Amino acid sequence: MSVLSHPEYDDHELVAFHRDPASGLRAIIAIHDTTLGRGLGGCRVYPYGSEALAITDALRLSRGMTYKAALAGLKQGGGKAVVMADPRRDKTPAMMQAMGKFVQSLGGRYVIAEDSGTDEADMHEVAKQTAFIGGGAAPLNPDDPGDRDTSAATALGIFFGIQAAVRFKLGRDDLKDLRVSIQGVGKVGKVLARHLHEAGAKLFVCDAHAPAVEDCVRRYGATAIDATELFELEVDVFSPCALGAILNDDSVPRLRATIIAGAANNQLAEPRQGKALLERGVLYAPDYAINAGGIINLYYEGPTRRWADVESHLRRIGGTLTTIFERSHDEGRPTDVIADRLAEAIFRAPRGVA
């Protein structure tokens, strides 16, 4: 199957393939749309089972970044890089420098950043070969909780989004004693757990990494649950912060949550799941609307950056979600459809109009 006929292809501006035999790099950079600005997106290193799976990820995630940036009010386009390698076994400084050369060859159309399988050290290697990098290559500011760590901003944005969802669906301005389940308490999930605990929520957590669960139990009084209990557990909020496609034909009918609001990308396995959630009376916070904290954080990188500005922008996530919820309620359409239309109205508008 060619890229142009791929089901995830959505008039992407560029899909570039690169191989560097010396370092073992095999990578793809996809740029979806640069109407609003350069294509910004993370570099994901993952042992894809096939090139087809890597292409699917690059196309889907780069498109999601376009919509995410538009809805977040950023003058930024959408892009994504995927590296076909095991981050624990295959990744080397030489490979990341080769990735930097690949990024540089595109002349600034794509701006690289951290993602799953990459970290600050990797970005320092990338920065040796390109200036087109979003964060991770400058001295750390210890007074800025979001500097070089997008997880802090992502988690705070999710927290503000949960507050907005609870206010809309449950008519409450506080989270005290609300039952919240979190799937995945890694970088983002563990910070979100702290915010929710401090707000008085009762937490139920699961993660494939047992020590992460134990840490939440110890620090926040969370209840550890097995993945098999996740969907049948009666909670006010279910926050998926791990794998994508978690809302599917198997899980949606079993859900006993009132609200779904989490950090995972591509939570809906198929578009029809958004309609199914609406019909079940479950309020779904579209993933790219609520998890925009990371890209917002990167947008403010630079010498004039202030965490107060980042936090102020993160708070706007709640307002954006409220608009989506209200339109969904008034029009009887799924929240993900409403979010798509709002984003498209921004990045597909004639230049100078959006």
Coordinates of N, CA and C in Angstrom, one line a residue, residues 183-305:
Q183 N -5.5 5.0 34.3 CA -4.8 3.9 33.6 C -3.5 4.5 33.1
G184 N -2.4 4.1 33.8 CA -1.1 4.5 33.4 C -0.6 5.7 34.3
V185 N 0.3 5.4 35.2 CA 0.8 6.4 36.2 C 2.3 6.5 35.9
G186 N 2.6 6.8 34.7 CA 4.0 7.1 34.3 C 4.3 8.5 34.4
K187 N 5.0 9.1 33.5 CA 5.4 10.5 33.5 C 4.2 11.5 33.8
V188 N 3.2 11.3 33.0 CA 2.1 12.2 33.1 C 1.1 11.8 34.2
G189 N 0.8 10.5 34.2 CA -0.2 10.0 35.1 C 0.1 10.2 36.6
K190 N 1.4 10.1 36.9 CA 1.8 10.2 38.3 C 1.7 11.7 38.8
V191 N 1.9 12.6 37.9 CA 1.8 14.1 38.2 C 0.3 14.4 38.3
L192 N -0.5 13.8 37.4 CA -2.0 14.0 37.5 C -2.5 13.5 38.8
A193 N -2.0 12.3 39.2 CA -2.5 11.7 40.4 C -2.2 12.6 41.6
R194 N -1.1 13.3 41.6 CA -0.8 14.2 42.7 C -1.7 15.4 42.7
H195 N -2.0 16.0 41.5 CA -3.0 17.1 41.5 C -4.4 16.6 42.0
L196 N -4.8 15.5 41.6 CA -6.1 15.0 41.9 C -6.2 14.7 43.4
H197 N -5.1 14.1 44.0 CA -5.0 13.8 45.4 C -5.1 15.1 46.2
E198 N -4.4 16.1 45.8 CA -4.4 17.4 46.5 C -5.8 18.1 46.4
A199 N -6.5 17.7 45.4 CA -7.9 18.3 45.3 C -8.9 17.4 46.0
G200 N -8.5 16.3 46.6 CA -9.4 15.5 47.5 C -10.1 14.4 46.8
A201 N -9.6 14.0 45.6 CA -10.3 12.9 44.8 C -9.8 11.6 45.4
K202 N -10.6 10.5 45.2 CA -10.3 9.2 45.6 C -9.7 8.5 44.4
L203 N -8.5 8.0 44.4 CA -7.9 7.5 43.3 C -7.8 5.9 43.2
F204 N -8.0 5.4 42.0 CA -7.9 4.0 41.6 C -6.9 3.9 40.5
V205 N -5.8 3.2 40.6 CA -4.7 3.3 39.6 C -4.3 1.9 39.2
C206 N -3.9 1.8 37.9 CA -3.4 0.6 37.4 C -2.3 1.0 36.4
D207 N -1.3 0.1 36.3 CA -0.1 0.3 35.4 C 0.6 -1.0 35.3
A208 N 1.1 -1.3 34.1 CA 1.9 -2.5 33.9 C 3.2 -2.5 34.7
H209 N 3.6 -1.3 35.1 CA 4.8 -1.2 35.9 C 4.4 -1.1 37.4
A210 N 4.6 -2.2 38.1 CA 4.1 -2.3 39.5 C 4.6 -1.3 40.4
P211 N 5.9 -0.9 40.3 CA 6.5 0.1 41.3 C 5.8 1.5 41.1
A212 N 5.3 1.8 39.9 CA 4.6 3.0 39.7 C 3.3 3.1 40.5
V213 N 2.6 1.9 40.4 CA 1.4 1.8 41.2 C 1.6 1.9 42.7
E214 N 2.6 1.2 43.1 CA 3.0 1.2 44.6 C 3.3 2.6 45.1
D215 N 4.0 3.3 44.2 CA 4.3 4.7 44.6 C 3.1 5.6 44.8
C216 N 2.1 5.4 43.9 CA 0.8 6.2 44.0 C 0.0 5.7 45.3
V217 N 0.1 4.5 45.6 CA -0.6 3.9 46.8 C 0.0 4.5 48.0
R218 N 1.3 4.6 48.0 CA 2.1 5.1 49.2 C 1.9 6.6 49.3
R219 N 2.0 7.3 48.2 CA 2.0 8.8 48.3 C 0.6 9.4 48.4
Y220 N -0.3 8.8 47.7 CA -1.6 9.4 47.6 C -2.8 8.6 48.1
G221 N -2.5 7.5 48.7 CA -3.6 6.7 49.3 C -4.4 6.1 48.2
A222 N -3.9 5.9 47.0 CA -4.6 5.3 45.9 C -4.9 3.9 46.1
T223 N -5.9 3.4 45.5 CA -6.3 1.9 45.5 C -5.7 1.3 44.2
A224 N -4.9 0.3 44.4 CA -4.4 -0.4 43.2 C -5.5 -1.3 42.6
I225 N -5.7 -1.3 41.3 CA -6.6 -2.2 40.7 C -5.9 -2.9 39.5
D226 N -6.5 -4.0 39.1 CA -6.0 -4.8 38.0 C -6.6 -4.2 36.7
A227 N -5.9 -4.4 35.6 CA -6.4 -3.9 34.3 C -7.7 -4.5 34.0
T228 N -8.0 -5.7 34.5 CA -9.3 -6.4 34.1 C -10.4 -5.7 34.9
E229 N -10.2 -4.9 35.9 CA -11.2 -4.3 36.6 C -11.5 -2.9 36.1
L230 N -10.7 -2.4 35.2 CA -10.7 -1.0 34.9 C -12.0 -0.5 34.4
F231 N -12.6 -1.2 33.4 CA -13.8 -0.7 32.8 C -15.1 -0.9 33.6
E232 N -15.1 -2.0 34.4 CA -16.3 -2.3 35.2 C -16.4 -1.5 36.5
L233 N -15.3 -0.8 36.8 CA -15.2 -0.1 38.1 C -16.1 1.2 38.0
E234 N -17.0 1.4 38.9 CA -17.9 2.5 38.9 C -17.1 3.8 39.4
V235 N -16.9 4.7 38.5 CA -16.1 5.9 38.9 C -16.8 7.1 38.3
D236 N -16.5 8.3 38.8 CA -17.0 9.5 38.3 C -16.1 9.9 37.0
V237 N -14.8 9.7 37.1 CA -13.9 10.0 36.0 C -13.0 8.9 35.7
F238 N -12.9 8.5 34.5 CA -11.9 7.6 34.0 C -10.8 8.3 33.2
S239 N -9.6 8.3 33.6 CA -8.5 9.0 32.9 C -7.5 8.1 32.3
P240 N -7.7 7.8 31.0 CA -6.7 6.9 30.3 C -5.4 7.7 30.0
C241 N -4.3 7.3 30.6 CA -3.0 8.0 30.4 C -1.9 7.0 29.9
A242 N -2.3 6.0 29.2 CA -1.4 5.0 28.7 C -1.6 4.8 27.2
L243 N -2.1 3.7 26.8 CA -2.2 3.3 25.4 C -3.4 4.0 24.7
G244 N -3.2 4.1 23.4 CA -4.3 4.6 22.5 C -5.3 3.5 22.2
A245 N -6.3 3.9 21.5 CA -7.4 2.9 21.1 C -8.0 2.2 22.3
I246 N -8.0 2.8 23.5 CA -8.5 2.2 24.7 C -10.0 2.2 24.7
L247 N -10.7 3.1 23.9 CA -12.1 3.1 23.8 C -12.5 2.4 22.5
N248 N -12.9 1.2 22.7 CA -13.2 0.4 21.5 C -14.5 -0.4 21.7
D249 N -14.8 -1.3 20.7 CA -16.0 -2.1 20.8 C -16.1 -3.0 22.0
D250 N -15.0 -3.4 22.6 CA -15.0 -4.2 23.7 C -15.2 -3.4 25.0
S251 N -14.5 -2.3 25.1 CA -14.4 -1.5 26.4 C -15.6 -0.6 26.6
V252 N -16.1 0.1 25.5 CA -17.1 1.1 25.7 C -18.4 0.5 26.3
P253 N -18.9 -0.7 25.9 CA -20.1 -1.2 26.5 C -19.9 -1.6 28.0
R254 N -18.7 -1.8 28.4 CA -18.4 -2.2 29.8 C -18.2 -1.0 30.7
L255 N -18.0 0.2 30.2 CA -17.6 1.3 30.9 C -18.6 1.7 32.0
R256 N -18.2 2.0 33.2 CA -19.1 2.5 34.2 C -18.6 3.8 34.8
A257 N -18.1 4.6 33.8 CA -17.6 6.0 34.2 C -18.5 7.0 33.6
T258 N -18.6 8.1 34.3 CA -19.5 9.2 33.9 C -18.7 10.2 32.9
I259 N -17.4 10.3 33.2 CA -16.6 11.2 32.4 C -15.3 10.5 32.0
I260 N -14.9 10.7 30.8 CA -13.6 10.2 30.3 C -12.7 11.4 30.0
A261 N -11.6 11.5 30.6 CA -10.7 12.7 30.4 C -9.3 12.3 30.8
G262 N -8.4 12.1 29.8 CA -7.1 11.6 30.0 C -6.1 12.0 29.0
A263 N -4.8 11.6 29.2 CA -3.7 12.1 28.5 C -3.4 11.2 27.2
A264 N -3.9 10.0 27.2 CA -3.5 9.1 26.0 C -3.9 9.7 24.7
N265 N -3.1 9.5 23.7 CA -3.4 9.9 22.3 C -4.3 8.9 21.6
N266 N -5.1 9.4 20.7 CA -5.9 8.5 19.9 C -6.7 7.5 20.7
Q267 N -7.5 8.0 21.7 CA -8.2 7.1 22.6 C -9.3 6.4 21.9
L268 N -10.0 7.0 20.9 CA -11.1 6.3 20.2 C -10.5 5.4 19.2
A269 N -10.8 4.1 19.3 CA -10.3 3.1 18.3 C -10.9 3.4 16.9
E270 N -12.1 3.8 16.9 CA -12.9 4.2 15.7 C -13.7 5.4 16.0
P271 N -14.0 6.2 15.0 CA -14.8 7.4 15.2 C -16.2 7.0 15.8
R272 N -16.7 5.9 15.5 CA -18.1 5.5 15.9 C -18.1 5.4 17.5
Q273 N -16.9 5.2 18.1 CA -17.0 5.1 19.6 C -17.4 6.4 20.2
G274 N -17.1 7.6 19.6 CA -17.5 8.8 20.1 C -19.0 8.9 20.1
K275 N -19.7 8.4 19.1 CA -21.1 8.4 19.1 C -21.7 7.5 20.1
A276 N -21.0 6.3 20.3 CA -21.5 5.3 21.3 C -21.4 5.9 22.7
L277 N -20.3 6.7 23.0 CA -20.2 7.3 24.3 C -21.3 8.3 24.5
L278 N -21.6 9.1 23.5 CA -22.7 10.1 23.6 C -24.0 9.4 23.9
E279 N -24.3 8.3 23.2 CA -25.5 7.6 23.4 C -25.7 7.0 24.8
R280 N -24.5 6.7 25.4 CA -24.5 6.1 26.7 C -24.5 7.2 27.8
G281 N -24.5 8.5 27.4 CA -24.5 9.5 28.4 C -23.1 9.8 29.0
V282 N -22.1 9.3 28.4 CA -20.7 9.5 29.0 C -20.1 10.7 28.3
L283 N -19.6 11.6 29.1 CA -19.0 12.8 28.6 C -17.5 12.5 28.3
Y284 N -17.2 12.7 27.0 CA -15.8 12.4 26.6 C -15.1 13.7 26.3
A285 N -13.9 13.9 26.9 CA -13.1 15.1 26.6 C -12.1 14.6 25.5
P286 N -12.3 15.2 24.3 CA -11.5 14.7 23.2 C -10.0 14.8 23.5
D287 N -9.3 13.7 23.2 CA -7.9 13.6 23.7 C -7.0 14.8 23.3
Y288 N -7.1 15.2 22.0 CA -6.1 16.2 21.6 C -6.5 17.6 22.2
A289 N -7.8 17.8 22.6 CA -8.2 19.0 23.2 C -7.7 19.1 24.7
I290 N -7.8 18.0 25.4 CA -7.4 18.0 26.8 C -5.9 17.8 27.1
N291 N -5.2 17.1 26.1 CA -3.8 16.8 26.4 C -2.8 17.7 25.7
A292 N -3.3 18.9 25.4 CA -2.5 19.8 24.6 C -1.4 20.5 25.5
G293 N -1.3 20.2 26.8 CA -0.3 20.8 27.6 C 1.1 20.7 27.2
G294 N 1.5 19.6 26.6 CA 2.8 19.4 26.1 C 3.2 20.3 25.0
I295 N 2.4 20.4 24.0 CA 2.7 21.3 22.9 C 2.6 22.8 23.3
I296 N 1.7 23.1 24.3 CA 1.7 24.5 24.8 C 3.0 24.8 25.5
N297 N 3.5 23.8 26.3 CA 4.7 24.0 27.0 C 5.9 24.3 26.1
L298 N 6.0 23.5 25.0 CA 7.0 23.7 24.0 C 6.9 25.0 23.3
Y299 N 5.7 25.4 23.1 CA 5.5 26.7 22.3 C 6.2 27.9 23.0
Y300 N 6.2 27.8 24.3 CA 6.8 28.9 25.1 C 8.3 28.8 25.4
E301 N 8.9 27.8 24.8 CA 10.3 27.6 25.1 C 11.1 28.8 24.5
G302 N 12.1 29.3 25.2 CA 12.9 30.4 24.7 C 13.4 31.3 25.8
P303 N 14.2 32.3 25.5 CA 14.8 33.1 26.6 C 13.8 33.9 27.4
T304 N 12.6 34.2 26.8 CA 11.6 35.1 27.5 C 10.6 34.2 28.2
R305 N 10.7 32.9 28.3 CA 9.7 32.0 28.8 C 9.5 32.3 30.3

